[in-house]
PDB file of C-alpha atoms in Angstrom:
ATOM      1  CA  UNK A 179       9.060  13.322  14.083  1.00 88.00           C
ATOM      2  CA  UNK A 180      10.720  11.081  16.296  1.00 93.00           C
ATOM      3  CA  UNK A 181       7.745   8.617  17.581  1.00 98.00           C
ATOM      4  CA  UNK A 182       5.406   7.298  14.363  1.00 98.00           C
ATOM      5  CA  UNK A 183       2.409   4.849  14.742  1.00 98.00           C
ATOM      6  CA  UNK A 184       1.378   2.690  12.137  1.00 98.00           C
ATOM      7  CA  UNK A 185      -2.464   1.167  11.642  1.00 98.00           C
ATOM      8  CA  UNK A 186      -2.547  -2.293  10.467  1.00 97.00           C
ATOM      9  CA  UNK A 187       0.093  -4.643  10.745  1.00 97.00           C
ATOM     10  CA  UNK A 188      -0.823  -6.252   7.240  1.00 94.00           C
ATOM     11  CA  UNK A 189       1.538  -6.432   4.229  1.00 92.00           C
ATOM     12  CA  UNK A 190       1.831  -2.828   3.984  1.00 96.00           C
ATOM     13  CA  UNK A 191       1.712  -2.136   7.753  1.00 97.00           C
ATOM     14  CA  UNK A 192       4.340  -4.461   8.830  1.00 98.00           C
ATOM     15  CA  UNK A 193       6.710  -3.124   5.799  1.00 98.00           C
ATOM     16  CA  UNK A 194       6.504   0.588   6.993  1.00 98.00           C
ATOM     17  CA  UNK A 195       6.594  -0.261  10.274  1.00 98.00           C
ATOM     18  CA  UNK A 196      10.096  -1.983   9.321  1.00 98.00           C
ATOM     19  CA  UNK A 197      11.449   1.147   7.813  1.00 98.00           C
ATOM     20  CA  UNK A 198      10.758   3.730  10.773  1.00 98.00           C
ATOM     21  CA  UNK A 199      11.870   1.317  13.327  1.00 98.00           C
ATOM     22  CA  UNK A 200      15.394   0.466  10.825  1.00 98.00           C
ATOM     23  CA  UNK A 201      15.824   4.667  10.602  1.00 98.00           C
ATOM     24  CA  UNK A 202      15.759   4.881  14.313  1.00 97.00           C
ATOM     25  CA  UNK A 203      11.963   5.781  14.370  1.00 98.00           C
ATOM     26  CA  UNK A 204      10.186   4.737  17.478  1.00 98.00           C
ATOM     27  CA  UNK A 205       7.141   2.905  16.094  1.00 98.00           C
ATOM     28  CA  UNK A 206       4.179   1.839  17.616  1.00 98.00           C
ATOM     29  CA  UNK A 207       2.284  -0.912  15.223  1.00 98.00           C
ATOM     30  CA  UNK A 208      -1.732  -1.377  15.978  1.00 98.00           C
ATOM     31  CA  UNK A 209      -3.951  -4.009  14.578  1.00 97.00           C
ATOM     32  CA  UNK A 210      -7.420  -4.946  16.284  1.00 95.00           C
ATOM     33  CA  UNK A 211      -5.505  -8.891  15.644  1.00 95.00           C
ATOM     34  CA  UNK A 212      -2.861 -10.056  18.073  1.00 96.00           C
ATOM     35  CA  UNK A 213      -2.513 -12.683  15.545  1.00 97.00           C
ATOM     36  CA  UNK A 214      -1.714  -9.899  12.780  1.00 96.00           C
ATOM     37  CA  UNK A 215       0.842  -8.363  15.142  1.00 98.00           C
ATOM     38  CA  UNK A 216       1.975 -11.754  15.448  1.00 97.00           C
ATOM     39  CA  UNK A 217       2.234 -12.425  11.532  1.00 97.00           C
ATOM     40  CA  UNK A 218       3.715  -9.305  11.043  1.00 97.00           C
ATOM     41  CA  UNK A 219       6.527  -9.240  13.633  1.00 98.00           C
ATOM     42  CA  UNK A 220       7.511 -12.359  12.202  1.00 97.00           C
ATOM     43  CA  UNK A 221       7.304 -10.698   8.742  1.00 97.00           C
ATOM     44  CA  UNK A 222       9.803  -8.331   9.808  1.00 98.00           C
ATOM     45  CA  UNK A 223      11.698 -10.338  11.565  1.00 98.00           C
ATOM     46  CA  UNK A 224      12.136 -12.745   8.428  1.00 97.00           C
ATOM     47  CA  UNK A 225      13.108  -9.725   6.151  1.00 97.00           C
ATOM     48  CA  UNK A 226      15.828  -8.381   8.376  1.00 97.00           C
ATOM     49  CA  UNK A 227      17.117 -11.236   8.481  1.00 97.00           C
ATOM     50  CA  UNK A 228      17.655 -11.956   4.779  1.00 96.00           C
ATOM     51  CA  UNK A 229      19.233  -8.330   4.977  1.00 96.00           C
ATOM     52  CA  UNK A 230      21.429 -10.027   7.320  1.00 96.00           C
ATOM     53  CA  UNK A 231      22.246 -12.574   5.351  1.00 96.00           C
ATOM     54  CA  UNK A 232      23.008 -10.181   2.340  1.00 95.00           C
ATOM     55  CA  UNK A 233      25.393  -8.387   4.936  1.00 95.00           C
ATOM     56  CA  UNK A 234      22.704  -5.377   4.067  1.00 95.00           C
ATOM     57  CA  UNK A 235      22.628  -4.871   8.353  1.00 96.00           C
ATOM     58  CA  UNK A 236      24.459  -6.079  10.894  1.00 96.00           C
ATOM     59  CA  UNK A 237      23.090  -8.233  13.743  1.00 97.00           C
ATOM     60  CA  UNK A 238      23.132  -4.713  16.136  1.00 97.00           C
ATOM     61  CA  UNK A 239      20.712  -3.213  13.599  1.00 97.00           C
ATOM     62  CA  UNK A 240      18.779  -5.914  13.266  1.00 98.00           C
ATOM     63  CA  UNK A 241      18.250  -5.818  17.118  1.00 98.00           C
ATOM     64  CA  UNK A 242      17.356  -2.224  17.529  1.00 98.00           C
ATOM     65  CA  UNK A 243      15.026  -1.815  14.628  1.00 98.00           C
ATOM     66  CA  UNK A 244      12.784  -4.635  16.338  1.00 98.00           C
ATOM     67  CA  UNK A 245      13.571  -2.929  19.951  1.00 98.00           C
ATOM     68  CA  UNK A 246      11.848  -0.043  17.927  1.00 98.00           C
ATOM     69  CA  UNK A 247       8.829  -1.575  17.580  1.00 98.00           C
ATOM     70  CA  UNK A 248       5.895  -1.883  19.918  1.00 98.00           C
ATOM     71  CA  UNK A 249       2.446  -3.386  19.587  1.00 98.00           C
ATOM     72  CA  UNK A 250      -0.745  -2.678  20.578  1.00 98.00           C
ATOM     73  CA  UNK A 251      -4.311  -3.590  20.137  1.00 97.00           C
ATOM     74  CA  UNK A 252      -5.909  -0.393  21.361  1.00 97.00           C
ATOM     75  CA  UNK A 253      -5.863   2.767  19.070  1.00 97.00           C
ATOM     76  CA  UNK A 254      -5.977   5.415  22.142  1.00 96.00           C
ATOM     77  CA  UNK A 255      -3.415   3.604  23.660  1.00 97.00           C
ATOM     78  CA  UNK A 256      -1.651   3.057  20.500  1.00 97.00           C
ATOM     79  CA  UNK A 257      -1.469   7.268  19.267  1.00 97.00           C
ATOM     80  CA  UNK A 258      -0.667   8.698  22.432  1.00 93.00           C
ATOM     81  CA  UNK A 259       2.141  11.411  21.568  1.00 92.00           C
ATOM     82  CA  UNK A 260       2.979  10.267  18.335  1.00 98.00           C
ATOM     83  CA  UNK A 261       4.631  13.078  15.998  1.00 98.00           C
ATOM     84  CA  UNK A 262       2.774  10.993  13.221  1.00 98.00           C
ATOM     85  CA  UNK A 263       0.345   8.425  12.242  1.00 98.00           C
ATOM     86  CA  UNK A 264       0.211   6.127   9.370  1.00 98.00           C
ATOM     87  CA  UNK A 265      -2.930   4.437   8.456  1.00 98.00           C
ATOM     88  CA  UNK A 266      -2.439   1.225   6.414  1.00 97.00           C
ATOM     89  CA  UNK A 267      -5.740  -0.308   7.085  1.00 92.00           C
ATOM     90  CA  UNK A 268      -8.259  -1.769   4.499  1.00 84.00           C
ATOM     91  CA  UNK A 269      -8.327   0.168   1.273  1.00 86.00           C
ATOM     92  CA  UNK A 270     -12.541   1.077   2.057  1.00 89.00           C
ATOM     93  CA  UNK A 271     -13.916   4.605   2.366  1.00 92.00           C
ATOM     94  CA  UNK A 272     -16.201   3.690   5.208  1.00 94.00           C
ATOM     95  CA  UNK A 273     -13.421   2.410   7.315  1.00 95.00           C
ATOM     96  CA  UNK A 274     -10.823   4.792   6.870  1.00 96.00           C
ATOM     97  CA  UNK A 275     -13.390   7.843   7.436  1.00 97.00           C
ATOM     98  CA  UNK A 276     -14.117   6.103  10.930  1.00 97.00           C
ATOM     99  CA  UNK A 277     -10.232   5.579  11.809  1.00 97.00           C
ATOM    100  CA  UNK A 278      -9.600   9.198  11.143  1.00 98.00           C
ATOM    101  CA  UNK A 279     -12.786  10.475  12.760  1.00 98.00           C
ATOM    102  CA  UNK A 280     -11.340   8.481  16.179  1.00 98.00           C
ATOM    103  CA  UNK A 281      -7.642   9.674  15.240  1.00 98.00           C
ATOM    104  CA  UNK A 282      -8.578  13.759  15.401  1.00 98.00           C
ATOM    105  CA  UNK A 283     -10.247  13.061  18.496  1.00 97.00           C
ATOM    106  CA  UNK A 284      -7.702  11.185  20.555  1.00 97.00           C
ATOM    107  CA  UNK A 285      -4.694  12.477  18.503  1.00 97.00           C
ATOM    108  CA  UNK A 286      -2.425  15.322  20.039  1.00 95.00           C
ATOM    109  CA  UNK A 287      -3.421  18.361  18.076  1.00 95.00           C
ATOM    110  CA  UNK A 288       0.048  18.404  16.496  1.00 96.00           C
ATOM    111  CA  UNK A 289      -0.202  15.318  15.226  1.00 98.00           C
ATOM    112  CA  UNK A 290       0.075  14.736  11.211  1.00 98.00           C
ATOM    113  CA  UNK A 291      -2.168  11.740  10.212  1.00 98.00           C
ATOM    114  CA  UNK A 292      -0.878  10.352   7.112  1.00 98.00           C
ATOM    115  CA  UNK A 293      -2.970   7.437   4.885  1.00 98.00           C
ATOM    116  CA  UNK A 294      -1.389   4.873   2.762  1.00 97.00           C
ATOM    117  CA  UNK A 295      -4.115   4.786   0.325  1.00 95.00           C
ATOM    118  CA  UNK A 296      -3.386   3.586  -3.132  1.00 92.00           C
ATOM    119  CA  UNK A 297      -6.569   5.952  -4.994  1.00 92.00           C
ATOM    120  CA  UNK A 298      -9.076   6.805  -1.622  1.00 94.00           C
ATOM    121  CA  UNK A 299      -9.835  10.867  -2.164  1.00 96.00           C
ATOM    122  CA  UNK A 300      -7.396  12.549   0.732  1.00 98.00           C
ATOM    123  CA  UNK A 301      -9.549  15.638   0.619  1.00 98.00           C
ATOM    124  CA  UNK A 302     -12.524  13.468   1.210  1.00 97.00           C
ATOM    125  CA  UNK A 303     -10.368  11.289   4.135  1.00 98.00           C
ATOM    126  CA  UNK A 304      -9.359  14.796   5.802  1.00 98.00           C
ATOM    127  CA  UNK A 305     -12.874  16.261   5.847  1.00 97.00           C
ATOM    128  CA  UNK A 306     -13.524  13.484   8.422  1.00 97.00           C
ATOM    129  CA  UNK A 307     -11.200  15.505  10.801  1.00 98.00           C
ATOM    130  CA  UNK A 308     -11.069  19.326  12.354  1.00 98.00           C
ATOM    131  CA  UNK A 309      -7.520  19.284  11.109  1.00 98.00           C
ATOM    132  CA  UNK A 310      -7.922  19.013   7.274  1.00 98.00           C
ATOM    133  CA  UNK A 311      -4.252  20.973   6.871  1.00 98.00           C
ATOM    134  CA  UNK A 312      -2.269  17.970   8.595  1.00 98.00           C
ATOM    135  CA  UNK A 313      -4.020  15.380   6.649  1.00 98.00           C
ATOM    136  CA  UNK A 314      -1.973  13.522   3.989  1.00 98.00           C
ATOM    137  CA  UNK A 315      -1.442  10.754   1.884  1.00 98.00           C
ATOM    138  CA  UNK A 316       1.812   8.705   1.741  1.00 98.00           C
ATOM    139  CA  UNK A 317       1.629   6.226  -0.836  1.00 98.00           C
ATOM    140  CA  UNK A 318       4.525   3.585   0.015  1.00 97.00           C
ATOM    141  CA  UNK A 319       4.819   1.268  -2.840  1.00 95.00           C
ATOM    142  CA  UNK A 320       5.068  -2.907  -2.114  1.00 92.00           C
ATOM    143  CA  UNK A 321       7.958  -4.110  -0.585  1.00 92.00           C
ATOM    144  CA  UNK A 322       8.166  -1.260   1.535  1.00 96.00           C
ATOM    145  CA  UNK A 323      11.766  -2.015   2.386  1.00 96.00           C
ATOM    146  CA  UNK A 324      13.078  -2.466  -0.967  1.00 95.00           C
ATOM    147  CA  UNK A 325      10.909  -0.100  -3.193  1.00 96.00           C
ATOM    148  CA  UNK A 326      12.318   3.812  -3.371  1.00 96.00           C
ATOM    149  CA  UNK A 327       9.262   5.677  -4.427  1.00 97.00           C
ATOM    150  CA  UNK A 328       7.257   6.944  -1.736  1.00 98.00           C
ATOM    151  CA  UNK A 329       4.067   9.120  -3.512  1.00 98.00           C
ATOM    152  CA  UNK A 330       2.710  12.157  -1.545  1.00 98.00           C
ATOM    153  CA  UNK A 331      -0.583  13.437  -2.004  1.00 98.00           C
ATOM    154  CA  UNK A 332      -1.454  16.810  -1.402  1.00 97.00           C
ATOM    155  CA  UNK A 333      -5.412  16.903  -0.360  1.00 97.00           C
ATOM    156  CA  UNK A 334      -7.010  20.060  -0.733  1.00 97.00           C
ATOM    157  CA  UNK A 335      -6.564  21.821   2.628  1.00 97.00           C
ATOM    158  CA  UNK A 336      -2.958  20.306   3.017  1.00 98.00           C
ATOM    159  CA  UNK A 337      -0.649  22.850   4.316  1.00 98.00           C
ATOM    160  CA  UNK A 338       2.723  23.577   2.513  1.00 98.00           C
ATOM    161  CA  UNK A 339       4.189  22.963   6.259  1.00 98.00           C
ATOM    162  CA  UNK A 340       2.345  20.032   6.595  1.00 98.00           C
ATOM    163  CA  UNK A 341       4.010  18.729   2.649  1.00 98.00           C
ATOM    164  CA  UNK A 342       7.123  20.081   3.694  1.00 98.00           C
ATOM    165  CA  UNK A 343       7.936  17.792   6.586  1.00 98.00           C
ATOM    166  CA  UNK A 344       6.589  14.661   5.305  1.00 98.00           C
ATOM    167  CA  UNK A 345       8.953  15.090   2.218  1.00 98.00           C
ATOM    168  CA  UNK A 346      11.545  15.782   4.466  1.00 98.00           C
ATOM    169  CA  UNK A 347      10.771  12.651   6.554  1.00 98.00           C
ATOM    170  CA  UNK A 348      10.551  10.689   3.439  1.00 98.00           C
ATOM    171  CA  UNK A 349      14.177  11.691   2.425  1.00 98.00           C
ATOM    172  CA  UNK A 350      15.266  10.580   5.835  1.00 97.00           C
ATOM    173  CA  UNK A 351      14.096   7.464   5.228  1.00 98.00           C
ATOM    174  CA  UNK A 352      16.286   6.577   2.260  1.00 97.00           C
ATOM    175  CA  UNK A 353      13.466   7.202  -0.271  1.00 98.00           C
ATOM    176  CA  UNK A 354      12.186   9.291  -2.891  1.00 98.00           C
ATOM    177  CA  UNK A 355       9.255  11.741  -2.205  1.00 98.00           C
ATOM    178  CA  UNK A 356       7.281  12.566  -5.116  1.00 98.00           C
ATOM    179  CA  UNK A 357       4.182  15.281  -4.805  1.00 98.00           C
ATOM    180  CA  UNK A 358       1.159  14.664  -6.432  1.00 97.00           C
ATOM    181  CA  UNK A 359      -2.431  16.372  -6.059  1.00 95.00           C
ATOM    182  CA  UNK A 360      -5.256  14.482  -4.962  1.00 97.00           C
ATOM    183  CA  UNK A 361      -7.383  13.159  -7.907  1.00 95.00           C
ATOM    184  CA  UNK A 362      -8.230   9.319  -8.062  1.00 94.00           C
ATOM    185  CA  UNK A 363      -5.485   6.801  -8.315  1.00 94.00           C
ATOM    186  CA  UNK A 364      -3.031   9.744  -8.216  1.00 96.00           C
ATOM    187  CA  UNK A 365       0.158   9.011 -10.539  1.00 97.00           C
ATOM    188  CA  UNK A 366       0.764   5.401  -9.701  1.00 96.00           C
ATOM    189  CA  UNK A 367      -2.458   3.899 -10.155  1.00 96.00           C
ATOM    190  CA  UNK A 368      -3.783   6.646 -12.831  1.00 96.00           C
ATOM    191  CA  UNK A 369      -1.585   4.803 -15.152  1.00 97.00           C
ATOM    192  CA  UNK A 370      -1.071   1.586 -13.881  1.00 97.00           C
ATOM    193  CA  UNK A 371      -4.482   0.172 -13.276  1.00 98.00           C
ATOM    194  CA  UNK A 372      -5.381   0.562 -16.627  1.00 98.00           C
ATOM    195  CA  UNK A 373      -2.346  -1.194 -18.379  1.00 98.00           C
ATOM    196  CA  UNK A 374      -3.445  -4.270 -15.744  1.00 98.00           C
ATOM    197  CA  UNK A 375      -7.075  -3.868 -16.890  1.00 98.00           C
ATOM    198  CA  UNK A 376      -5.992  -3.637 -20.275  1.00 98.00           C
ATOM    199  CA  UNK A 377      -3.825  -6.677 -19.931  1.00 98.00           C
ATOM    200  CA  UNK A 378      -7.102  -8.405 -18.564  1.00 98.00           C
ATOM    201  CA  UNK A 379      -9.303  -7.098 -21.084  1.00 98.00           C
ATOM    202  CA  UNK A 380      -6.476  -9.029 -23.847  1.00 98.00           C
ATOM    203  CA  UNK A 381      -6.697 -12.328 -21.977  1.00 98.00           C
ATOM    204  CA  UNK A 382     -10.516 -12.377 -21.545  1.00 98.00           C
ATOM    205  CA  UNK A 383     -10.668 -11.500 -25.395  1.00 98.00           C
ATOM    206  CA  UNK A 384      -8.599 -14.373 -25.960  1.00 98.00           C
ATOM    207  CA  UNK A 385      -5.833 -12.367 -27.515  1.00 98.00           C
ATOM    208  CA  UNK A 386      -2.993 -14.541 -25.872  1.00 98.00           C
ATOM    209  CA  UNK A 387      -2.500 -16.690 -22.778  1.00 98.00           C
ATOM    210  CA  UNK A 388      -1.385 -15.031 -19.192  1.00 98.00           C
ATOM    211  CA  UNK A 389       2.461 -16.379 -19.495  1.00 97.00           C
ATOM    212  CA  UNK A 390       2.232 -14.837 -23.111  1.00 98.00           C
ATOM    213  CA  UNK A 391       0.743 -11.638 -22.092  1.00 98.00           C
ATOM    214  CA  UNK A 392       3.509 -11.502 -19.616  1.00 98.00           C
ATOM    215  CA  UNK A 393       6.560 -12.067 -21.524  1.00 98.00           C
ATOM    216  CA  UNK A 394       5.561  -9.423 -24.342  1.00 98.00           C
ATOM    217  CA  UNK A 395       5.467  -6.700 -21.354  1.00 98.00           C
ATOM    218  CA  UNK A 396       8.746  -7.906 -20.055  1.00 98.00           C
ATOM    219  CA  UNK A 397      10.881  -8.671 -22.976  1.00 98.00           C
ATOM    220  CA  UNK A 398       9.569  -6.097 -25.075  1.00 98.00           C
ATOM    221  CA  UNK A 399       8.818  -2.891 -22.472  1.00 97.00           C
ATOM    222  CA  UNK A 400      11.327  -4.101 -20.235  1.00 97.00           C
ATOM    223  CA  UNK A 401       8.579  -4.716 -17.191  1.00 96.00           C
ATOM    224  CA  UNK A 402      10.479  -6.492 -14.688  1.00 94.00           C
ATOM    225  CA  UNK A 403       7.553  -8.129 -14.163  1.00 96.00           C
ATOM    226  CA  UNK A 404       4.245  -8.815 -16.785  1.00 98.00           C
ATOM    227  CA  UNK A 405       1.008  -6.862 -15.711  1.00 98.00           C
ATOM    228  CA  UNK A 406      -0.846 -10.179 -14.664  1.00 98.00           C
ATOM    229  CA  UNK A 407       1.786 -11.831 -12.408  1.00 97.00           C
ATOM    230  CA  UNK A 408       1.862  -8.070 -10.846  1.00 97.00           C
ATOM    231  CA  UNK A 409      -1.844  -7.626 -10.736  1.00 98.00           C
ATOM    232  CA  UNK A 410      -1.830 -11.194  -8.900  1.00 97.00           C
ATOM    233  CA  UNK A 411       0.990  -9.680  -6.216  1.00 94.00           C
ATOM    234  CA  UNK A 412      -1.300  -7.129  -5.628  1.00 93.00           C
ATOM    235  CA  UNK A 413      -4.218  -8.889  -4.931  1.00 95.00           C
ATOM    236  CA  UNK A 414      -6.930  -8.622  -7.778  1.00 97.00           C
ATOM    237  CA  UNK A 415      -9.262  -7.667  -4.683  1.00 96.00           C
ATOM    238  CA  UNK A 416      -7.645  -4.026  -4.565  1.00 93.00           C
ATOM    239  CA  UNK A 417      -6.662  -3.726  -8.301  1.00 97.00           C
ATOM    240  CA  UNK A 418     -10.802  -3.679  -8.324  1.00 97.00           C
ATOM    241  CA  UNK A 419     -11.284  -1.463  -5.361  1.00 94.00           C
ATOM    242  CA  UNK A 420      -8.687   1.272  -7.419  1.00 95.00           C
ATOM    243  CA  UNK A 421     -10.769   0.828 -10.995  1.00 97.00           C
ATOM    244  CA  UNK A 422     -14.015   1.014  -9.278  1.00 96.00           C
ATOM    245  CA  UNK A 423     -12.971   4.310  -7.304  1.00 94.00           C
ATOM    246  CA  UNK A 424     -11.168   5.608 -10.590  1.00 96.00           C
ATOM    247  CA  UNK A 425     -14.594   4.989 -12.446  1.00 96.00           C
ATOM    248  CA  UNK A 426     -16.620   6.550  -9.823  1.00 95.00           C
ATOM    249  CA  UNK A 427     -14.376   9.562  -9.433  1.00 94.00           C
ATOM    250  CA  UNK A 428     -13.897  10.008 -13.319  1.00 95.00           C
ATOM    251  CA  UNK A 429     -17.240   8.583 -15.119  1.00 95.00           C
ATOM    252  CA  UNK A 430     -15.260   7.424 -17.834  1.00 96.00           C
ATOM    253  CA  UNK A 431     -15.880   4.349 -18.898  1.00 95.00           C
ATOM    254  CA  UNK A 432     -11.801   3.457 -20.023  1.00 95.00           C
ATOM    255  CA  UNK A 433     -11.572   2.530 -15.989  1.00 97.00           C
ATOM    256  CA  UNK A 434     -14.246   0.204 -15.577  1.00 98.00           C
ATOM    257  CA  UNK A 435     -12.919  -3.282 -14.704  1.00 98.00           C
ATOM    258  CA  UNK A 436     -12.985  -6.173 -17.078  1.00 98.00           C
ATOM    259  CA  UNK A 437     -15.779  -8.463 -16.593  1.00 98.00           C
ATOM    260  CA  UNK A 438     -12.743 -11.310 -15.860  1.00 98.00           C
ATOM    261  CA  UNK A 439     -11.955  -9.392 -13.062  1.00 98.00           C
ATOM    262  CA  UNK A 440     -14.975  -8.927 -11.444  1.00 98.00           C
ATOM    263  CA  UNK A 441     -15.554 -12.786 -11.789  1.00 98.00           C
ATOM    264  CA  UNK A 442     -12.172 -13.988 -10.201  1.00 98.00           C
ATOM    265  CA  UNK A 443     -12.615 -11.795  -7.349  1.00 98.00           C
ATOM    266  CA  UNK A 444     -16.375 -12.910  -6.528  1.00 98.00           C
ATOM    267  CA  UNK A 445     -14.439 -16.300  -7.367  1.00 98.00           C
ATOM    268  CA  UNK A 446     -11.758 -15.201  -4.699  1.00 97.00           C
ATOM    269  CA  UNK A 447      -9.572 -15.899  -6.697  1.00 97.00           C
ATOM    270  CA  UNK A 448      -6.979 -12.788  -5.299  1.00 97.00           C
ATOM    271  CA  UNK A 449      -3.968 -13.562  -6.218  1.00 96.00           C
ATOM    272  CA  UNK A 450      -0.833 -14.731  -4.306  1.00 94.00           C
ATOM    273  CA  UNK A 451      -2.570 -13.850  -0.957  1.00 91.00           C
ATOM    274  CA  UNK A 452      -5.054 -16.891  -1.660  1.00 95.00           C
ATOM    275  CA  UNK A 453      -3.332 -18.731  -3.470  1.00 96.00           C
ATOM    276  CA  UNK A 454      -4.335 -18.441  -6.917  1.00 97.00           C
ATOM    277  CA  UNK A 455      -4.997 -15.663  -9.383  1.00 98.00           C
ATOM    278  CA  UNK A 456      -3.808 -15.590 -12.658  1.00 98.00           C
ATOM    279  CA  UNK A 457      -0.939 -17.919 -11.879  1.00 97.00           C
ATOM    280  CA  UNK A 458      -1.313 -20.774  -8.926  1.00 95.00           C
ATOM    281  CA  UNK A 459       0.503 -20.322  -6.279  1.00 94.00           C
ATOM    282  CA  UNK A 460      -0.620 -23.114  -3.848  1.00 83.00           C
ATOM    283  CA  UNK A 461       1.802 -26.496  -4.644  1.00 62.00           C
ATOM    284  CA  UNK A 462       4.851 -24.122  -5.795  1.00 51.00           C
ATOM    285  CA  UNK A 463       5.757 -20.293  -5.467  1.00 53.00           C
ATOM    286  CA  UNK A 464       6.667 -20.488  -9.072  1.00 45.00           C
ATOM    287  CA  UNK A 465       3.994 -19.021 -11.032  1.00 40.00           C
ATOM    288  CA  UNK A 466       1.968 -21.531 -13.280  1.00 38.00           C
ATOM    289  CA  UNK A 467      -1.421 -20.442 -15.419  1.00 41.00           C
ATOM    290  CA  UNK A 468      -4.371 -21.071 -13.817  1.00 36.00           C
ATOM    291  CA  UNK A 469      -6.932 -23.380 -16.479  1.00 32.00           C
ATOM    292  CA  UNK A 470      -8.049 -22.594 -19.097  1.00 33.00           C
ATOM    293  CA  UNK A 471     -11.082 -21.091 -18.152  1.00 31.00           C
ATOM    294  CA  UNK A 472      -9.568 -17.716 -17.255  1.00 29.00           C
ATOM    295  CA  UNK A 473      -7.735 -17.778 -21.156  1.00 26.00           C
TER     296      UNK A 473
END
């Protein structure tokens, strides 16, 4: 499992791209966007060196993990005789059935294609393929660098061999593999997208304000960070896309998103990725309440 390829170059992308190439992995990183490889190079690049800087790596390390890297615009050319693909593309059915319709075609037949989806049905990803037993999900959690849980979803063809070596590969990476089956939002977002909903659901009931919502969850549960200034990290765009495919796969109605929700996202209001969410983010990166019409 030497040579890994990772699809998209976005947030999560760029961030497991950085831990293959930093573990010796050679990596090839594809994006359709030269100015997404661009963005996240520099992303990289930017990270390692605060590592540097915290005397985390030396300069050396730094040097080889971005020798490690390669980037291409072309999936064929991108996949040739990898060990392993990682799809971090957009978190949409449609789209990730296509990439993994093109991947068991062009793929060598050894190859294990791995997703990063956050509550997508593996089962229904692998069906897309002739090679449902290497199909599997590996759930990195944001930062990539810096975060230790990596989840690992089982679909239901996955073979044990298949499971085996991706936990193994995990390991090697410095993190912690966890197994999970495949039902929506897995662990992670099972429980997590509805204490953000619910959070939601307080502030558009006009419980509290966001910065008190916040600081109950942190001071008194000990979040290191309160459920809206997370959601807003993020991006209020996927925290959506995981309760709508949580309340399609489950029909219960505890997952459906908050009106609020739906709103700022129509809104575009994301988040830190456009600035402004439940906090702004656009004159200062310390978080500040949006007005009052979100309280």
């Amino acid at each position: 499992m030497q040579h890994i390829a990772v699809i998209g170059a976005g947030t999560m992308g760029n961030g497991i791209a950085h831990v293959f190439a930093q573990n010796g992995h050679k990596v090839n990183l594809i994006d359709l966007s030269e100015d997404s490889l661009s963005n996240g190079l520099a992303t990289i690049t930017k990270n390692l060196d605060r590592m540097l800087a915290k005397e985390k790596i030396t300069e050396s390390e730094k040097t080889s993990t971005l020798k490690n890297i390669s980037t291409f615009t072309v999936l064929k050319e991108g996949v040739a005789n990898v060990d392993l693909v990682v799809e971090a593309a957009s978190e949409n059915l449609t789209v990730k059935l296509s990439i993994f319709k093109e991947l068991d075609a062009i793929c060598p037949k050894n190859t294990i294609l791995a997703t990063n989806t956050s509550s997508i049905s593996i089962t229904q990803i692998a069906a897309a393929t002739n090679r449902p037993q290497k199909v599997i999900g590996m759930h990195f959690m944001n930062p990539v660098p810096i975060m230790q849980l990596v989840e690992i979803i089982r679909g239901y063809s996955t073979s044990n061999e298949t499971t085996e070596e991706i936990m193994k590969l995990s390991t090697e990476l410095g993190k912690t593999p966890t197994e999970v089956n495949d039902y929506p939002g897995f662990v992670a977002n099972r429980i997590l997208m509805p204490m953000i909903n619910e959070a939601i659901e307080t502030l558009y009931n006009g419980v509290a304000g966001v910065s008190e919502i916040d600081t109950v969850m942190k001071l008194g549960m000990a979040h290191p960070m309160g459920p809206l200034q997370l959601a807003d990290f993020i991006g209020l765009d996927v925290c959506l896309s995981i309760l709508n495919v949580m309340y399609d796969g489950f029909k219960n109605p505890k997952y459906a998103p908050c009106p609020l929700l739906v709103n700022m996202v129509m809104a575009k209001k994301l988040g830190v990725k456009s600035g402004e969410g439940f906090y702004d983010y656009a004159e200062s990166r310390k978080a500040e309440k949006v007005s009052d019409q979100f309280s």
